[in-house]
Amino acid sequence: MLKIESFDGKSKNIKGCLSCAMTSGEIDFSRAEIKVTKHFNAHQDYETPIPGFIIVASKRHVLSLSEFSDAEQKEFIRLIRALREGMRQTLKVKYVYLFQNEDTKHHFHLWMFPRLGWMDRFGKGINSVEPIVKYAQKNMKTKDNLKKIEESVKKMRVYMEKVIMG
Ligand SMILES: [Zn+2]
């Protein structure tokens, strides 16, 4: 069992893989979903309360994009391109960091991590990400910020509704 706390402060024990728990319905994370396609689920990050921090998880339990089928590959690039453009247009995110680690306790998921103005004091680049995430998890589960996340999810949902996945 893995104890995991959501960005909005709900603790939950899961058997193993968080992405599988979402796909199977063991965890209901529909409140933070942005776009669910045939092969992927794009949602607000489960643990970190940063508006516009989006995770794109495969539905299948694979660890590497080298395991994607042709259909998954095609859908993936279309999906992340649209999400990135949506972040620019609706959330005004100028820069995004993309990160994917294969040695995860969960399965394939891509981080689409927005650079926001307040993050500058943590520096830039990959080294700044961990302190930013820790800071957010410790200090940003406030009512105001959770409201901002809810709004950013809604805006991205509306944007992604218009995207034809093919
Ligand atoms: Zn899994």
PDB file of C-alpha atoms and ligand atoms in Angstrom:
ATOM      1  CA  MET A   1       0.000   0.000   0.000  1.00  0.00           C
ATOM      2  CA  LEU A   2       1.127   3.471  -0.861  1.00  0.00           C
ATOM      3  CA  LYS A   3      -0.267   6.443   1.015  1.00  0.00           C
ATOM      4  CA  ILE A   4      -0.685   9.414  -1.229  1.00  0.00           C
ATOM      5  CA  GLU A   5      -2.058  12.875  -0.510  1.00  0.00           C
ATOM      6  CA  SER A   6      -3.857  14.819  -3.191  1.00  0.00           C
ATOM      7  CA  PHE A   7      -3.202  18.481  -3.978  1.00  0.00           C
ATOM      8  CA  ASP A   8      -6.475  19.322  -2.249  1.00  0.00           C
ATOM      9  CA  GLY A   9      -5.593  17.487   0.930  1.00  0.00           C
ATOM     10  CA  LYS A  10      -7.291  14.090   0.600  1.00  0.00           C
ATOM     11  CA  SER A  11      -5.250  11.108   1.770  1.00  0.00           C
ATOM     12  CA  LYS A  12      -5.704   7.784   0.073  1.00  0.00           C
ATOM     13  CA  ASN A  13      -4.057   4.371   0.184  1.00  0.00           C
ATOM     14  CA  ILE A  14      -3.462   2.795  -3.174  1.00  0.00           C
ATOM     15  CA  LYS A  15      -2.287  -0.703  -4.031  1.00  0.00           C
ATOM     16  CA  GLY A  16       0.510   0.323  -6.336  1.00  0.00           C
ATOM     17  CA  CYS A  17       0.395   2.412  -9.427  1.00  0.00           C
ATOM     18  CA  LEU A  18      -1.387   5.775  -9.183  1.00  0.00           C
ATOM     19  CA  SER A  19      -2.056   6.013 -12.917  1.00  0.00           C
ATOM     20  CA  CYS A  20      -3.582   2.510 -12.944  1.00  0.00           C
ATOM     21  CA  ALA A  21      -5.688   3.446  -9.907  1.00  0.00           C
ATOM     22  CA  MET A  22      -7.090   6.396 -11.879  1.00  0.00           C
ATOM     23  CA  THR A  23      -7.728   4.353 -15.019  1.00  0.00           C
ATOM     24  CA  SER A  24      -9.473   1.558 -13.107  1.00  0.00           C
ATOM     25  CA  GLY A  25     -11.578   3.933 -11.025  1.00  0.00           C
ATOM     26  CA  GLU A  26      -9.955   2.870  -7.719  1.00  0.00           C
ATOM     27  CA  ILE A  27      -9.280   6.589  -7.364  1.00  0.00           C
ATOM     28  CA  ASP A  28     -11.828   9.142  -8.529  1.00  0.00           C
ATOM     29  CA  PHE A  29      -9.845  12.114  -9.751  1.00  0.00           C
ATOM     30  CA  SER A  30     -12.478  13.391 -12.158  1.00  0.00           C
ATOM     31  CA  ARG A  31     -12.516  16.775 -10.366  1.00  0.00           C
ATOM     32  CA  ALA A  32      -9.059  17.473 -11.791  1.00  0.00           C
ATOM     33  CA  GLU A  33      -9.303  15.858 -15.203  1.00  0.00           C
ATOM     34  CA  ILE A  34      -8.643  18.035 -18.236  1.00  0.00           C
ATOM     35  CA  LYS A  35      -8.930  15.616 -21.143  1.00  0.00           C
ATOM     36  CA  VAL A  36      -9.416  11.873 -21.262  1.00  0.00           C
ATOM     37  CA  THR A  37      -8.717  10.364 -24.656  1.00  0.00           C
ATOM     38  CA  LYS A  38      -8.711   6.805 -25.928  1.00  0.00           C
ATOM     39  CA  HIS A  39      -5.176   6.167 -24.671  1.00  0.00           C
ATOM     40  CA  PHE A  40      -4.313   8.960 -22.205  1.00  0.00           C
ATOM     41  CA  ASN A  41      -5.569  10.929 -19.238  1.00  0.00           C
ATOM     42  CA  ALA A  42      -4.462  14.552 -18.873  1.00  0.00           C
ATOM     43  CA  HIS A  43      -5.107  16.010 -15.424  1.00  0.00           C
ATOM     44  CA  GLN A  44      -3.891  18.410 -12.792  1.00  0.00           C
ATOM     45  CA  ASP A  45      -0.923  16.887 -10.937  1.00  0.00           C
ATOM     46  CA  TYR A  46      -2.242  14.618  -8.185  1.00  0.00           C
ATOM     47  CA  GLU A  47      -0.047  15.816  -5.333  1.00  0.00           C
ATOM     48  CA  THR A  48       1.148  19.311  -6.152  1.00  0.00           C
ATOM     49  CA  PRO A  49      -1.086  22.386  -5.876  1.00  0.00           C
ATOM     50  CA  ILE A  50       0.390  24.438  -8.714  1.00  0.00           C
ATOM     51  CA  PRO A  51      -2.194  25.817 -11.167  1.00  0.00           C
ATOM     52  CA  GLY A  52      -1.492  24.554 -14.678  1.00  0.00           C
ATOM     53  CA  PHE A  53       0.809  21.721 -13.575  1.00  0.00           C
ATOM     54  CA  ILE A  54      -0.511  19.028 -15.906  1.00  0.00           C
ATOM     55  CA  ILE A  55       0.255  15.320 -16.013  1.00  0.00           C
ATOM     56  CA  VAL A  56      -0.352  13.231 -19.104  1.00  0.00           C
ATOM     57  CA  ALA A  57      -0.564   9.560 -18.127  1.00  0.00           C
ATOM     58  CA  SER A  58      -0.992   6.625 -20.456  1.00  0.00           C
ATOM     59  CA  LYS A  59      -3.909   4.336 -19.705  1.00  0.00           C
ATOM     60  CA  ARG A  60      -1.802   1.242 -20.272  1.00  0.00           C
ATOM     61  CA  HIS A  61       0.751   0.233 -17.669  1.00  0.00           C
ATOM     62  CA  VAL A  62       3.935   0.895 -19.624  1.00  0.00           C
ATOM     63  CA  LEU A  63       7.030   2.699 -18.385  1.00  0.00           C
ATOM     64  CA  SER A  64       8.575   4.026 -21.559  1.00  0.00           C
ATOM     65  CA  LEU A  65       7.297   5.784 -24.644  1.00  0.00           C
ATOM     66  CA  SER A  66       9.290   3.232 -26.628  1.00  0.00           C
ATOM     67  CA  GLU A  67       6.471   0.829 -25.650  1.00  0.00           C
ATOM     68  CA  PHE A  68       3.787   3.000 -27.268  1.00  0.00           C
ATOM     69  CA  SER A  69       1.761   1.553 -30.107  1.00  0.00           C
ATOM     70  CA  ASP A  70       1.506   3.601 -33.299  1.00  0.00           C
ATOM     71  CA  ALA A  71      -1.967   4.732 -32.249  1.00  0.00           C
ATOM     72  CA  GLU A  72      -0.681   5.849 -28.826  1.00  0.00           C
ATOM     73  CA  GLN A  73       2.248   7.656 -30.380  1.00  0.00           C
ATOM     74  CA  LYS A  74       0.016   9.561 -32.740  1.00  0.00           C
ATOM     75  CA  GLU A  75      -2.468  10.506 -30.059  1.00  0.00           C
ATOM     76  CA  PHE A  76       0.232  11.478 -27.571  1.00  0.00           C
ATOM     77  CA  ILE A  77       1.933  14.103 -29.686  1.00  0.00           C
ATOM     78  CA  ARG A  78      -1.378  15.585 -30.773  1.00  0.00           C
ATOM     79  CA  LEU A  79      -2.530  15.722 -27.158  1.00  0.00           C
ATOM     80  CA  ILE A  80       0.571  17.339 -25.681  1.00  0.00           C
ATOM     81  CA  ARG A  81       0.808  19.840 -28.520  1.00  0.00           C
ATOM     82  CA  ALA A  82      -2.783  20.921 -27.857  1.00  0.00           C
ATOM     83  CA  LEU A  83      -2.275  21.018 -24.087  1.00  0.00           C
ATOM     84  CA  ARG A  84       0.823  23.164 -24.491  1.00  0.00           C
ATOM     85  CA  GLU A  85      -1.010  25.580 -26.762  1.00  0.00           C
ATOM     86  CA  GLY A  86      -3.939  25.644 -24.325  1.00  0.00           C
ATOM     87  CA  MET A  87      -1.581  26.507 -21.470  1.00  0.00           C
ATOM     88  CA  ARG A  88      -0.261  29.410 -23.538  1.00  0.00           C
ATOM     89  CA  GLN A  89      -3.646  30.728 -24.632  1.00  0.00           C
ATOM     90  CA  THR A  90      -5.805  30.200 -21.565  1.00  0.00           C
ATOM     91  CA  LEU A  91      -3.320  30.189 -18.654  1.00  0.00           C
ATOM     92  CA  LYS A  92      -0.797  32.608 -20.203  1.00  0.00           C
ATOM     93  CA  VAL A  93       2.083  30.228 -19.470  1.00  0.00           C
ATOM     94  CA  LYS A  94       5.135  31.470 -21.341  1.00  0.00           C
ATOM     95  CA  TYR A  95       7.494  28.563 -20.606  1.00  0.00           C
ATOM     96  CA  VAL A  96       6.829  24.909 -19.801  1.00  0.00           C
ATOM     97  CA  TYR A  97       9.223  22.209 -18.604  1.00  0.00           C
ATOM     98  CA  LEU A  98       8.575  18.693 -19.866  1.00  0.00           C
ATOM     99  CA  PHE A  99       9.840  15.830 -17.750  1.00  0.00           C
ATOM    100  CA  GLN A 100       9.358  12.071 -17.840  1.00  0.00           C
ATOM    101  CA  ASN A 101      11.170   9.557 -15.667  1.00  0.00           C
ATOM    102  CA  GLU A 102      10.953   5.866 -16.463  1.00  0.00           C
ATOM    103  CA  ASP A 103      12.155   4.775 -13.009  1.00  0.00           C
ATOM    104  CA  THR A 104       8.891   5.741 -11.330  1.00  0.00           C
ATOM    105  CA  LYS A 105       6.787   3.750  -8.898  1.00  0.00           C
ATOM    106  CA  HIS A 106       3.826   4.587 -11.148  1.00  0.00           C
ATOM    107  CA  HIS A 107       3.578   4.134 -14.904  1.00  0.00           C
ATOM    108  CA  PHE A 108       4.221   6.368 -17.878  1.00  0.00           C
ATOM    109  CA  HIS A 109       3.380   9.985 -17.175  1.00  0.00           C
ATOM    110  CA  LEU A 110       4.710  13.193 -18.618  1.00  0.00           C
ATOM    111  CA  TRP A 111       5.032  16.297 -16.476  1.00  0.00           C
ATOM    112  CA  MET A 112       3.975  19.517 -18.167  1.00  0.00           C
ATOM    113  CA  PHE A 113       5.331  21.912 -15.597  1.00  0.00           C
ATOM    114  CA  PRO A 114       4.521  25.621 -15.971  1.00  0.00           C
ATOM    115  CA  ARG A 115       7.074  28.276 -15.099  1.00  0.00           C
ATOM    116  CA  LEU A 116       5.236  30.932 -13.103  1.00  0.00           C
ATOM    117  CA  GLY A 117       6.590  34.302 -11.951  1.00  0.00           C
ATOM    118  CA  TRP A 118       6.780  33.415  -8.246  1.00  0.00           C
ATOM    119  CA  MET A 119       9.117  30.493  -9.036  1.00  0.00           C
ATOM    120  CA  ASP A 120      12.029  32.751  -9.995  1.00  0.00           C
ATOM    121  CA  ARG A 121      13.333  32.871  -6.424  1.00  0.00           C
ATOM    122  CA  PHE A 122      14.019  29.127  -6.658  1.00  0.00           C
ATOM    123  CA  GLY A 123      16.248  29.623  -9.705  1.00  0.00           C
ATOM    124  CA  LYS A 124      15.724  28.105 -13.113  1.00  0.00           C
ATOM    125  CA  GLY A 125      16.117  24.750 -14.818  1.00  0.00           C
ATOM    126  CA  ILE A 126      15.799  21.217 -13.538  1.00  0.00           C
ATOM    127  CA  ASN A 127      17.384  21.956 -10.132  1.00  0.00           C
ATOM    128  CA  SER A 128      14.658  24.443  -9.286  1.00  0.00           C
ATOM    129  CA  VAL A 129      11.808  21.977  -9.806  1.00  0.00           C
ATOM    130  CA  GLU A 130      12.150  19.876  -6.658  1.00  0.00           C
ATOM    131  CA  PRO A 131      12.272  22.843  -4.239  1.00  0.00           C
ATOM    132  CA  ILE A 132       9.314  24.440  -6.041  1.00  0.00           C
ATOM    133  CA  VAL A 133       7.263  21.240  -5.789  1.00  0.00           C
ATOM    134  CA  LYS A 134       8.146  20.816  -2.093  1.00  0.00           C
ATOM    135  CA  TYR A 135       7.321  24.449  -1.370  1.00  0.00           C
ATOM    136  CA  ALA A 136       3.959  24.155  -3.132  1.00  0.00           C
ATOM    137  CA  GLN A 137       3.004  20.927  -1.349  1.00  0.00           C
ATOM    138  CA  LYS A 138       3.841  22.474   2.026  1.00  0.00           C
ATOM    139  CA  ASN A 139       2.492  25.987   1.583  1.00  0.00           C
ATOM    140  CA  MET A 140      -0.017  26.213  -1.247  1.00  0.00           C
ATOM    141  CA  LYS A 141      -2.983  24.099  -0.167  1.00  0.00           C
ATOM    142  CA  THR A 142      -4.823  27.323   0.585  1.00  0.00           C
ATOM    143  CA  LYS A 143      -8.432  28.055  -0.299  1.00  0.00           C
ATOM    144  CA  ASP A 144      -7.434  30.812  -2.729  1.00  0.00           C
ATOM    145  CA  ASN A 145      -4.907  28.681  -4.525  1.00  0.00           C
ATOM    146  CA  LEU A 146      -7.212  25.652  -4.723  1.00  0.00           C
ATOM    147  CA  LYS A 147      -9.760  27.967  -6.330  1.00  0.00           C
ATOM    148  CA  LYS A 148      -7.113  29.023  -8.868  1.00  0.00           C
ATOM    149  CA  ILE A 149      -6.433  25.368  -9.676  1.00  0.00           C
ATOM    150  CA  GLU A 150     -10.130  24.661 -10.106  1.00  0.00           C
ATOM    151  CA  GLU A 151     -10.372  27.608 -12.504  1.00  0.00           C
ATOM    152  CA  SER A 152      -7.285  26.576 -14.467  1.00  0.00           C
ATOM    153  CA  VAL A 153      -8.650  23.028 -14.840  1.00  0.00           C
ATOM    154  CA  LYS A 154     -11.977  24.434 -16.077  1.00  0.00           C
ATOM    155  CA  LYS A 155     -10.291  26.743 -18.604  1.00  0.00           C
ATOM    156  CA  MET A 156      -8.114  23.955 -19.935  1.00  0.00           C
ATOM    157  CA  ARG A 157     -11.123  21.625 -20.167  1.00  0.00           C
ATOM    158  CA  VAL A 158     -13.036  24.163 -22.233  1.00  0.00           C
ATOM    159  CA  TYR A 159     -10.014  24.679 -24.492  1.00  0.00           C
ATOM    160  CA  MET A 160      -9.448  20.936 -24.922  1.00  0.00           C
ATOM    161  CA  GLU A 161     -13.122  20.279 -25.714  1.00  0.00           C
ATOM    162  CA  LYS A 162     -12.553  22.052 -29.029  1.00  0.00           C
ATOM    163  CA  VAL A 163      -9.536  19.935 -29.939  1.00  0.00           C
ATOM    164  CA  ILE A 164     -10.263  17.123 -32.353  1.00  0.00           C
ATOM    165  CA  MET A 165      -8.195  14.121 -31.383  1.00  0.00           C
ATOM    166  CA  GLY A 166      -8.801  12.199 -34.645  1.00  0.00           C
TER     167      GLY A 166
HETATM  168 ZN    ZN B   1       0.069   1.469 -13.905  1.00  0.00          ZN
END
